[in-house]
């Protein structure tokens, strides 16, 4: 029996390596979802003299409060998750790995930046 090398016939990466997929997204959730949201809320609560630097996040906070911040984060997270799943289905490693790695790196940087600013204030 000859195996086809056609990528459309292969199972998506998240089905072949489910633990890898889950851990990539757990890291993204912990840093981007939880770490950045909690540190942003703490920063806004304990240092009210300093405003949010990101204009999109500032608009969400001013218009909808903390629920706006959380809704924006969830929207970005879901779009990135969709891109990753589509990348896995198409066999595109870049689209599969890039979204969770980007969110993890961004979340780590933003959380560290917020904690640093909290510490210095």
N, CA, C and O atoms as a GROMACS GRO file, in nm:
protein
  484
    1UNK      N    1   0.084  -0.118   0.000
    1UNK     CA    2   0.000   0.000   0.000
    1UNK      C    3   0.089   0.124   0.000
    1UNK      O    4   0.180   0.135   0.082
    2UNK      N    5   0.064   0.215  -0.088
    2UNK     CA    6   0.140   0.338  -0.101
    2UNK      C    7   0.065   0.450  -0.029
    2UNK      O    8  -0.054   0.472  -0.051
    3UNK      N    9   0.138   0.519   0.057
    3UNK     CA   10   0.078   0.631   0.128
    3UNK      C   11   0.086   0.757   0.044
    3UNK      O   12   0.190   0.788  -0.014
    4UNK      N   13  -0.022   0.827   0.039
    4UNK     CA   14  -0.024   0.952  -0.037
    4UNK      C   15   0.047   1.061   0.043
    4UNK      O   16   0.031   1.071   0.164
    5UNK      N   17   0.124   1.141  -0.026
    5UNK     CA   18   0.191   1.254   0.040
    5UNK      C   19   0.108   1.381   0.029
    5UNK      O   20   0.153   1.489   0.066
    6UNK      N   21  -0.012   1.367  -0.020
    6UNK     CA   22  -0.102   1.481  -0.034
    6UNK      C   23  -0.139   1.531   0.105
    6UNK      O   24  -0.191   1.455   0.187
    7UNK      N   25  -0.113   1.657   0.130
    7UNK     CA   26  -0.138   1.715   0.263
    7UNK      C   27  -0.286   1.718   0.299
    7UNK      O   28  -0.321   1.718   0.417
    8UNK      N   29  -0.373   1.721   0.201
    8UNK     CA   30  -0.515   1.727   0.231
    8UNK      C   31  -0.566   1.598   0.292
    8UNK      O   32  -0.673   1.596   0.353
    9UNK      N   33  -0.492   1.490   0.274
    9UNK     CA   34  -0.536   1.361   0.327
    9UNK      C   35  -0.480   1.334   0.467
    9UNK      O   36  -0.526   1.243   0.535
   10UNK      N   37  -0.382   1.413   0.509
   10UNK     CA   38  -0.324   1.393   0.642
   10UNK      C   39  -0.414   1.454   0.748
   10UNK      O   40  -0.485   1.551   0.723
   11UNK      N   41  -0.409   1.394   0.864
   11UNK     CA   42  -0.485   1.451   0.976
   11UNK      C   43  -0.419   1.580   1.021
   11UNK      O   44  -0.297   1.592   1.014
   12UNK      N   45  -0.498   1.677   1.068
   12UNK     CA   46  -0.439   1.803   1.115
   12UNK      C   47  -0.345   1.780   1.233
   12UNK      O   48  -0.358   1.682   1.306
   13UNK      N   49  -0.250   1.871   1.249
   13UNK     CA   50  -0.150   1.858   1.354
   13UNK      C   51  -0.213   1.852   1.493
   13UNK      O   52  -0.163   1.780   1.579
   14UNK      N   53  -0.321   1.924   1.515
   14UNK     CA   54  -0.383   1.921   1.648
   14UNK      C   55  -0.448   1.787   1.677
   14UNK      O   56  -0.476   1.756   1.793
   15UNK      N   57  -0.472   1.706   1.575
   15UNK     CA   58  -0.523   1.570   1.597
   15UNK      C   59  -0.409   1.470   1.611
   15UNK      O   60  -0.420   1.372   1.686
   16UNK      N   61  -0.300   1.494   1.540
   16UNK     CA   62  -0.184   1.404   1.547
   16UNK      C   63  -0.106   1.424   1.676
   16UNK      O   64  -0.055   1.328   1.733
   17UNK      N   65  -0.097   1.549   1.722
   17UNK     CA   66  -0.020   1.583   1.843
   17UNK      C   67  -0.105   1.671   1.933
   17UNK      O   68  -0.075   1.790   1.949
   18UNK      N   69  -0.211   1.615   1.993
   18UNK     CA   70  -0.302   1.700   2.073
   18UNK      C   71  -0.235   1.764   2.194
   18UNK      O   72  -0.267   1.878   2.228
   19UNK      N   73  -0.143   1.695   2.260
   19UNK     CA   74  -0.078   1.755   2.377
   19UNK      C   75   0.001   1.880   2.339
   19UNK      O   76   0.000   1.979   2.412
   20UNK      N   77   0.069   1.875   2.226
   20UNK     CA   78   0.144   1.991   2.180
   20UNK      C   79   0.050   2.109   2.157
   20UNK      O   80   0.077   2.221   2.201
   21UNK      N   81  -0.060   2.084   2.089
   21UNK     CA   82  -0.159   2.188   2.060
   21UNK      C   83  -0.212   2.248   2.190
   21UNK      O   84  -0.218   2.370   2.203
   22UNK      N   85  -0.249   2.165   2.285
   22UNK     CA   86  -0.303   2.215   2.412
   22UNK      C   87  -0.200   2.297   2.489
   22UNK      O   88  -0.233   2.403   2.541
   23UNK      N   89  -0.076   2.250   2.496
   23UNK     CA   90   0.026   2.323   2.571
   23UNK      C   91   0.063   2.456   2.505
   23UNK      O   92   0.091   2.554   2.574
   24UNK      N   93   0.063   2.459   2.373
   24UNK     CA   94   0.086   2.586   2.305
   24UNK      C   95  -0.021   2.688   2.345
   24UNK      O   96   0.010   2.804   2.373
   25UNK      N   97  -0.145   2.645   2.347
   25UNK     CA   98  -0.254   2.736   2.378
   25UNK      C   99  -0.272   2.761   2.527
   25UNK      O  100  -0.325   2.865   2.566
   26UNK      N  101  -0.228   2.668   2.610
   26UNK     CA  102  -0.228   2.694   2.755
   26UNK      C  103  -0.128   2.805   2.787
   26UNK      O  104  -0.156   2.894   2.867
   27UNK      N  105  -0.010   2.800   2.723
   27UNK     CA  106   0.090   2.905   2.744
   27UNK      C  107   0.037   3.040   2.696
   27UNK      O  108   0.057   3.141   2.763
   28UNK      N  109  -0.029   3.042   2.580
   28UNK     CA  110  -0.085   3.167   2.528
   28UNK      C  111  -0.194   3.220   2.621
   28UNK      O  112  -0.202   3.340   2.644
   29UNK      N  113  -0.277   3.131   2.673
   29UNK     CA  114  -0.384   3.172   2.764
   29UNK      C  115  -0.328   3.226   2.894
   29UNK      O  116  -0.375   3.327   2.945
   30UNK      N  117  -0.227   3.159   2.947
   30UNK     CA  118  -0.168   3.200   3.075
   30UNK      C  119  -0.102   3.337   3.066
   30UNK      O  120  -0.114   3.419   3.158
   31UNK      N  121  -0.032   3.362   2.957
   31UNK     CA  122   0.042   3.488   2.947
   31UNK      C  123  -0.042   3.601   2.888
   31UNK      O  124  -0.051   3.709   2.947
   32UNK      N  125  -0.102   3.577   2.774
   32UNK     CA  126  -0.180   3.682   2.706
   32UNK      C  127  -0.316   3.700   2.771
   32UNK      O  128  -0.360   3.812   2.795
   33UNK      N  129  -0.382   3.590   2.800
   33UNK     CA  130  -0.516   3.598   2.856
   33UNK      C  131  -0.518   3.636   3.001
   33UNK      O  132  -0.583   3.734   3.038
   34UNK      N  133  -0.449   3.562   3.084
   34UNK     CA  134  -0.455   3.584   3.228
   34UNK      C  135  -0.352   3.687   3.274
   34UNK      O  136  -0.387   3.786   3.338
   35UNK      N  137  -0.226   3.664   3.242
   35UNK     CA  138  -0.120   3.752   3.291
   35UNK      C  139  -0.138   3.897   3.252
   35UNK      O  140  -0.129   3.985   3.337
   36UNK      N  141  -0.162   3.921   3.124
   36UNK     CA  142  -0.177   4.060   3.080
   36UNK      C  143  -0.305   4.123   3.134
   36UNK      O  144  -0.303   4.238   3.175
   37UNK      N  145  -0.414   4.050   3.134
   37UNK     CA  146  -0.540   4.106   3.184
   37UNK      C  147  -0.530   4.139   3.331
   37UNK      O  148  -0.567   4.249   3.373
   38UNK      N  149  -0.480   4.047   3.410
   38UNK     CA  150  -0.469   4.070   3.556
   38UNK      C  151  -0.372   4.184   3.585
   38UNK      O  152  -0.400   4.270   3.669
   39UNK      N  153  -0.258   4.185   3.517
   39UNK     CA  154  -0.161   4.292   3.544
   39UNK      C  155  -0.213   4.428   3.494
   39UNK      O  156  -0.184   4.531   3.556
   40UNK      N  157  -0.288   4.430   3.385
   40UNK     CA  158  -0.348   4.555   3.337
   40UNK      C  159  -0.452   4.606   3.436
   40UNK      O  160  -0.456   4.725   3.467
   41UNK      N  161  -0.536   4.517   3.484
   41UNK     CA  162  -0.637   4.557   3.582
   41UNK      C  163  -0.570   4.609   3.709
   41UNK      O  164  -0.612   4.712   3.763
   42UNK      N  165  -0.469   4.539   3.757
   42UNK     CA  166  -0.397   4.584   3.877
   42UNK      C  167  -0.333   4.719   3.853
   42UNK      O  168  -0.339   4.808   3.938
   43UNK      N  169  -0.273   4.735   3.738
   43UNK     CA  170  -0.206   4.860   3.704
   43UNK      C  171  -0.307   4.974   3.701
   43UNK      O  172  -0.282   5.081   3.758
   44UNK      N  173  -0.420   4.954   3.635
   44UNK     CA  174  -0.522   5.059   3.626
   44UNK      C  175  -0.586   5.089   3.760
   44UNK      O  176  -0.624   5.203   3.787
   45UNK      N  177  -0.596   4.989   3.845
   45UNK     CA  178  -0.660   5.005   3.975
   45UNK      C  179  -0.567   5.076   4.074
   45UNK      O  180  -0.611   5.162   4.150
   46UNK      N  181  -0.439   5.039   4.074
   46UNK     CA  182  -0.346   5.089   4.175
   46UNK      C  183  -0.266   5.210   4.132
   46UNK      O  184  -0.207   5.278   4.216
   47UNK      N  185  -0.263   5.238   4.002
   47UNK     CA  186  -0.192   5.356   3.953
   47UNK      C  187  -0.288   5.434   3.862
   47UNK      O  188  -0.269   5.436   3.740
   48UNK      N  189  -0.390   5.496   3.920
   48UNK     CA  190  -0.493   5.561   3.838
   48UNK      C  191  -0.443   5.685   3.762
   48UNK      O  192  -0.511   5.733   3.672
   49UNK      N  193  -0.327   5.738   3.798
   49UNK     CA  194  -0.277   5.857   3.730
   49UNK      C  195  -0.220   5.826   3.592
   49UNK      O  196  -0.202   5.917   3.512
   50UNK      N  197  -0.190   5.699   3.564
   50UNK     CA  198  -0.135   5.659   3.434
   50UNK      C  199  -0.244   5.590   3.354
   50UNK      O  200  -0.315   5.504   3.405
   51UNK      N  201  -0.256   5.628   3.226
   51UNK     CA  202  -0.357   5.570   3.138
   51UNK      C  203  -0.299   5.457   3.055
   51UNK      O  204  -0.177   5.444   3.042
   52UNK      N  205  -0.387   5.377   3.001
   52UNK     CA  206  -0.349   5.270   2.909
   52UNK      C  207  -0.282   5.331   2.786
   52UNK      O  208  -0.333   5.428   2.730
   53UNK      N  209  -0.170   5.274   2.744
   53UNK     CA  210  -0.094   5.328   2.631
   53UNK      C  211  -0.150   5.285   2.496
   53UNK      O  212  -0.143   5.362   2.400
   54UNK      N  213  -0.205   5.166   2.486
   54UNK     CA  214  -0.258   5.115   2.361
   54UNK      C  215  -0.391   5.183   2.330
   54UNK      O  216  -0.485   5.171   2.409
   55UNK      N  217  -0.403   5.254   2.217
   55UNK     CA  218  -0.526   5.327   2.189
   55UNK      C  219  -0.649   5.237   2.170
   55UNK      O  220  -0.760   5.277   2.205
   56UNK      N  221  -0.630   5.119   2.115
   56UNK     CA  222  -0.743   5.028   2.096
   56UNK      C  223  -0.793   4.978   2.232
   56UNK      O  224  -0.913   4.975   2.258
   57UNK      N  225  -0.701   4.939   2.318
   57UNK     CA  226  -0.737   4.893   2.452
   57UNK      C  227  -0.797   5.008   2.532
   57UNK      O  228  -0.894   4.990   2.606
   58UNK      N  229  -0.740   5.127   2.518
   58UNK     CA  230  -0.792   5.245   2.589
   58UNK      C  231  -0.937   5.272   2.547
   58UNK      O  232  -1.022   5.301   2.631
   59UNK      N  233  -0.964   5.263   2.416
   59UNK     CA  234  -1.101   5.283   2.367
   59UNK      C  235  -1.196   5.179   2.426
   59UNK      O  236  -1.306   5.213   2.470
   60UNK      N  237  -1.153   5.052   2.428
   60UNK     CA  238  -1.237   4.946   2.484
   60UNK      C  239  -1.263   4.970   2.632
   60UNK      O  240  -1.375   4.949   2.680
   61UNK      N  241  -1.161   5.013   2.705
   61UNK     CA  242  -1.177   5.039   2.848
   61UNK      C  243  -1.268   5.159   2.873
   61UNK      O  244  -1.355   5.155   2.960
   62UNK      N  245  -1.248   5.266   2.797
   62UNK     CA  246  -1.330   5.385   2.817
   62UNK      C  247  -1.475   5.362   2.776
   62UNK      O  248  -1.566   5.416   2.839
   63UNK      N  249  -1.497   5.283   2.673
   63UNK     CA  250  -1.632   5.260   2.623
   63UNK      C  251  -1.708   5.153   2.702
   63UNK      O  252  -1.828   5.168   2.728
   64UNK      N  253  -1.639   5.047   2.741
   64UNK     CA  254  -1.708   4.932   2.800
   64UNK      C  255  -1.652   4.888   2.935
   64UNK      O  256  -1.701   4.792   2.993
   65UNK      N  257  -1.552   4.958   2.984
   65UNK     CA  258  -1.492   4.920   3.112
   65UNK      C  259  -1.407   4.795   3.100
   65UNK      O  260  -1.357   4.762   2.992
   66UNK      N  261  -1.393   4.725   3.211
   66UNK     CA  262  -1.309   4.604   3.212
   66UNK      C  263  -1.365   4.494   3.123
   66UNK      O  264  -1.290   4.413   3.069
   67UNK      N  265  -1.498   4.493   3.107
   67UNK     CA  266  -1.556   4.392   3.017
   67UNK      C  267  -1.514   4.417   2.872
   67UNK      O  268  -1.502   4.323   2.794
   68UNK      N  269  -1.490   4.543   2.837
   68UNK     CA  270  -1.439   4.574   2.704
   68UNK      C  271  -1.299   4.520   2.683
   68UNK      O  272  -1.267   4.468   2.576
   69UNK      N  273  -1.216   4.533   2.786
   69UNK     CA  274  -1.080   4.478   2.780
   69UNK      C  275  -1.085   4.326   2.761
   69UNK      O  276  -1.016   4.271   2.675
   70UNK      N  277  -1.167   4.261   2.841
   70UNK     CA  278  -1.177   4.115   2.834
   70UNK      C  279  -1.235   4.072   2.699
   70UNK      O  280  -1.188   3.975   2.640
   71UNK      N  281  -1.338   4.142   2.651
   71UNK     CA  282  -1.398   4.107   2.522
   71UNK      C  283  -1.297   4.124   2.408
   71UNK      O  284  -1.291   4.040   2.317
   72UNK      N  285  -1.218   4.230   2.412
   72UNK     CA  286  -1.116   4.252   2.310
   72UNK      C  287  -1.012   4.140   2.313
   72UNK      O  288  -0.974   4.087   2.208
   73UNK      N  289  -0.968   4.103   2.431
   73UNK     CA  290  -0.870   3.994   2.444
   73UNK      C  291  -0.927   3.862   2.392
   73UNK      O  292  -0.858   3.788   2.322
   74UNK      N  293  -1.051   3.834   2.425
   74UNK     CA  294  -1.114   3.710   2.379
   74UNK      C  295  -1.127   3.710   2.227
   74UNK      O  296  -1.102   3.608   2.163
   75UNK      N  297  -1.164   3.824   2.169
   75UNK     CA  298  -1.177   3.833   2.023
   75UNK      C  299  -1.043   3.806   1.954
   75UNK      O  300  -1.037   3.729   1.859
   76UNK      N  301  -0.937   3.869   2.002
   76UNK     CA  302  -0.804   3.848   1.944
   76UNK      C  303  -0.764   3.701   1.961
   76UNK      O  304  -0.712   3.640   1.867
   77UNK      N  305  -0.786   3.647   2.078
   77UNK     CA  306  -0.751   3.508   2.108
   77UNK      C  307  -0.823   3.412   2.013
   77UNK      O  308  -0.762   3.320   1.958
   78UNK      N  309  -0.953   3.434   1.992
   78UNK     CA  310  -1.031   3.344   1.906
   78UNK      C  311  -0.988   3.354   1.760
   78UNK      O  312  -0.984   3.253   1.690
   79UNK      N  313  -0.956   3.473   1.714
   79UNK     CA  314  -0.907   3.489   1.576
   79UNK      C  315  -0.775   3.414   1.560
   79UNK      O  316  -0.755   3.343   1.462
   80UNK      N  317  -0.686   3.430   1.656
   80UNK     CA  318  -0.557   3.361   1.648
   80UNK      C  319  -0.574   3.209   1.657
   80UNK      O  320  -0.503   3.135   1.589
   81UNK      N  321  -0.666   3.162   1.739
   81UNK     CA  322  -0.694   3.020   1.749
   81UNK      C  323  -0.747   2.967   1.616
   81UNK      O  324  -0.708   2.859   1.571
   82UNK      N  325  -0.835   3.042   1.554
   82UNK     CA  326  -0.890   3.004   1.424
   82UNK      C  327  -0.778   2.993   1.319
   82UNK      O  328  -0.774   2.898   1.241
   83UNK      N  329  -0.688   3.091   1.317
   83UNK     CA  330  -0.576   3.089   1.223
   83UNK      C  331  -0.490   2.965   1.246
   83UNK      O  332  -0.448   2.899   1.151
   84UNK      N  333  -0.464   2.932   1.372
   84UNK     CA  334  -0.383   2.816   1.405
   84UNK      C  335  -0.450   2.686   1.360
   84UNK      O  336  -0.384   2.599   1.304
   85UNK      N  337  -0.578   2.674   1.385
   85UNK     CA  338  -0.651   2.552   1.345
   85UNK      C  339  -0.654   2.540   1.193
   85UNK      O  340  -0.635   2.431   1.139
   86UNK      N  341  -0.678   2.651   1.123
   86UNK     CA  342  -0.677   2.647   0.976
   86UNK      C  343  -0.538   2.610   0.924
   86UNK      O  344  -0.525   2.535   0.827
   87UNK      N  345  -0.435   2.664   0.987
   87UNK     CA  346  -0.299   2.628   0.948
   87UNK      C  347  -0.273   2.480   0.965
   87UNK      O  348  -0.208   2.417   0.881
   88UNK      N  349  -0.323   2.424   1.074
   88UNK     CA  350  -0.306   2.280   1.098
   88UNK      C  351  -0.381   2.199   0.994
   88UNK      O  352  -0.331   2.098   0.945
   89UNK      N  353  -0.501   2.243   0.959
   89UNK     CA  354  -0.580   2.170   0.858
   89UNK      C  355  -0.515   2.175   0.721
   89UNK      O  356  -0.523   2.079   0.644
   90UNK      N  357  -0.450   2.287   0.690
   90UNK     CA  358  -0.385   2.303   0.560
   90UNK      C  359  -0.243   2.245   0.559
   90UNK      O  360  -0.180   2.237   0.453
   91UNK      N  361  -0.193   2.205   0.674
   91UNK     CA  362  -0.057   2.153   0.682
   91UNK      C  363   0.048   2.262   0.680
   91UNK      O  364   0.164   2.235   0.648
   92UNK      N  365   0.010   2.384   0.713
   92UNK     CA  366   0.102   2.498   0.714
   92UNK      C  367   0.156   2.516   0.856
   92UNK      O  368   0.085   2.565   0.944
   93UNK      N  369   0.280   2.477   0.876
   93UNK     CA  370   0.341   2.484   1.009
   93UNK      C  371   0.351   2.625   1.064
   93UNK      O  372   0.333   2.647   1.183
   94UNK      N  373   0.379   2.722   0.976
   94UNK     CA  374   0.390   2.860   1.021
   94UNK      C  375   0.257   2.909   1.078
   94UNK      O  376   0.254   2.966   1.187
   95UNK      N  377   0.150   2.887   1.006
   95UNK     CA  378   0.019   2.931   1.054
   95UNK      C  379  -0.028   2.851   1.176
   95UNK      O  380  -0.108   2.900   1.256
   96UNK      N  381   0.021   2.731   1.191
   96UNK     CA  382  -0.014   2.649   1.307
   96UNK      C  383   0.057   2.697   1.433
   96UNK      O  384  -0.007   2.712   1.538
   97UNK      N  385   0.188   2.722   1.424
   97UNK     CA  386   0.266   2.758   1.542
   97UNK      C  387   0.269   2.907   1.572
   97UNK      O  388   0.274   2.945   1.689
   98UNK      N  389   0.266   2.991   1.470
   98UNK     CA  390   0.286   3.134   1.489
   98UNK      C  391   0.185   3.199   1.584
   98UNK      O  392   0.227   3.274   1.672
   99UNK      N  393   0.054   3.175   1.571
   99UNK     CA  394  -0.040   3.244   1.660
   99UNK      C  395  -0.018   3.218   1.809
   99UNK      O  396  -0.012   3.315   1.885
  100UNK      N  397  -0.007   3.093   1.855
  100UNK     CA  398   0.013   3.076   1.999
  100UNK      C  399   0.149   3.126   2.047
  100UNK      O  400   0.161   3.176   2.159
  101UNK      N  401   0.250   3.112   1.963
  101UNK     CA  402   0.383   3.162   2.002
  101UNK      C  403   0.382   3.314   2.009
  101UNK      O  404   0.439   3.372   2.102
  102UNK      N  405   0.318   3.379   1.913
  102UNK     CA  406   0.307   3.525   1.915
  102UNK      C  407   0.230   3.573   2.037
  102UNK      O  408   0.273   3.667   2.104
  103UNK      N  409   0.117   3.510   2.068
  103UNK     CA  410   0.039   3.550   2.186
  103UNK      C  411   0.117   3.527   2.315
  103UNK      O  412   0.110   3.608   2.407
  104UNK      N  413   0.192   3.418   2.322
  104UNK     CA  414   0.272   3.389   2.441
  104UNK      C  415   0.382   3.494   2.458
  104UNK      O  416   0.403   3.544   2.568
  105UNK      N  417   0.451   3.525   2.351
  105UNK     CA  418   0.558   3.626   2.358
  105UNK      C  419   0.500   3.763   2.391
  105UNK      O  420   0.555   3.835   2.474
  106UNK      N  421   0.391   3.800   2.326
  106UNK     CA  422   0.328   3.929   2.352
  106UNK      C  423   0.276   3.936   2.495
  106UNK      O  424   0.297   4.036   2.564
  107UNK      N  425   0.210   3.831   2.539
  107UNK     CA  426   0.158   3.829   2.676
  107UNK      C  427   0.267   3.835   2.780
  107UNK      O  428   0.253   3.903   2.882
  108UNK      N  429   0.377   3.766   2.756
  108UNK     CA  430   0.490   3.769   2.848
  108UNK      C  431   0.548   3.910   2.856
  108UNK      O  432   0.574   3.961   2.966
  109UNK      N  433   0.568   3.973   2.741
  109UNK     CA  434   0.622   4.109   2.738
  109UNK      C  435   0.527   4.208   2.808
  109UNK      O  436   0.571   4.287   2.891
  110UNK      N  437   0.399   4.202   2.773
  110UNK     CA  438   0.303   4.297   2.831
  110UNK      C  439   0.287   4.278   2.982
  110UNK      O  440   0.278   4.375   3.057
  111UNK      N  441   0.284   4.153   3.025
  111UNK     CA  442   0.273   4.126   3.169
  111UNK      C  443   0.396   4.177   3.241
  111UNK      O  444   0.385   4.244   3.344
  112UNK      N  445   0.514   4.148   3.189
  112UNK     CA  446   0.639   4.196   3.251
  112UNK      C  447   0.645   4.348   3.252
  112UNK      O  448   0.688   4.408   3.350
  113UNK      N  449   0.601   4.410   3.144
  113UNK     CA  450   0.601   4.557   3.137
  113UNK      C  451   0.505   4.616   3.240
  113UNK      O  452   0.540   4.712   3.309
  114UNK      N  453   0.386   4.559   3.253
  114UNK     CA  454   0.290   4.609   3.352
  114UNK      C  455   0.341   4.590   3.494
  114UNK      O  456   0.328   4.680   3.577
  115UNK      N  457   0.398   4.474   3.522
  115UNK     CA  458   0.452   4.447   3.656
  115UNK      C  459   0.567   4.541   3.686
  115UNK      O  460   0.578   4.592   3.798
  116UNK      N  461   0.651   4.565   3.590
  116UNK     CA  462   0.763   4.658   3.607
  116UNK      C  463   0.711   4.799   3.638
  116UNK      O  464   0.759   4.865   3.730
  117UNK      N  465   0.613   4.843   3.562
  117UNK     CA  466   0.557   4.977   3.586
  117UNK      C  467   0.488   4.985   3.722
  117UNK      O  468   0.494   5.088   3.789
  118UNK      N  469   0.422   4.877   3.762
  118UNK     CA  470   0.360   4.872   3.895
  118UNK      C  471   0.467   4.882   4.002
  118UNK      O  472   0.451   4.955   4.101
  119UNK      N  473   0.575   4.810   3.983
  119UNK     CA  474   0.684   4.807   4.080
  119UNK      C  475   0.749   4.945   4.094
  119UNK      O  476   0.784   4.988   4.204
  120UNK      N  477   0.766   5.014   3.981
  120UNK     CA  478   0.833   5.144   3.981
  120UNK      C  479   0.743   5.257   4.031
  120UNK      O  480   0.794   5.362   4.071
  121UNK      N  481   0.614   5.239   4.029
  121UNK     CA  482   0.525   5.349   4.070
  121UNK      C  483   0.498   5.353   4.219
  121UNK      O  484   0.425   5.440   4.267
   0.00000   0.00000   0.00000
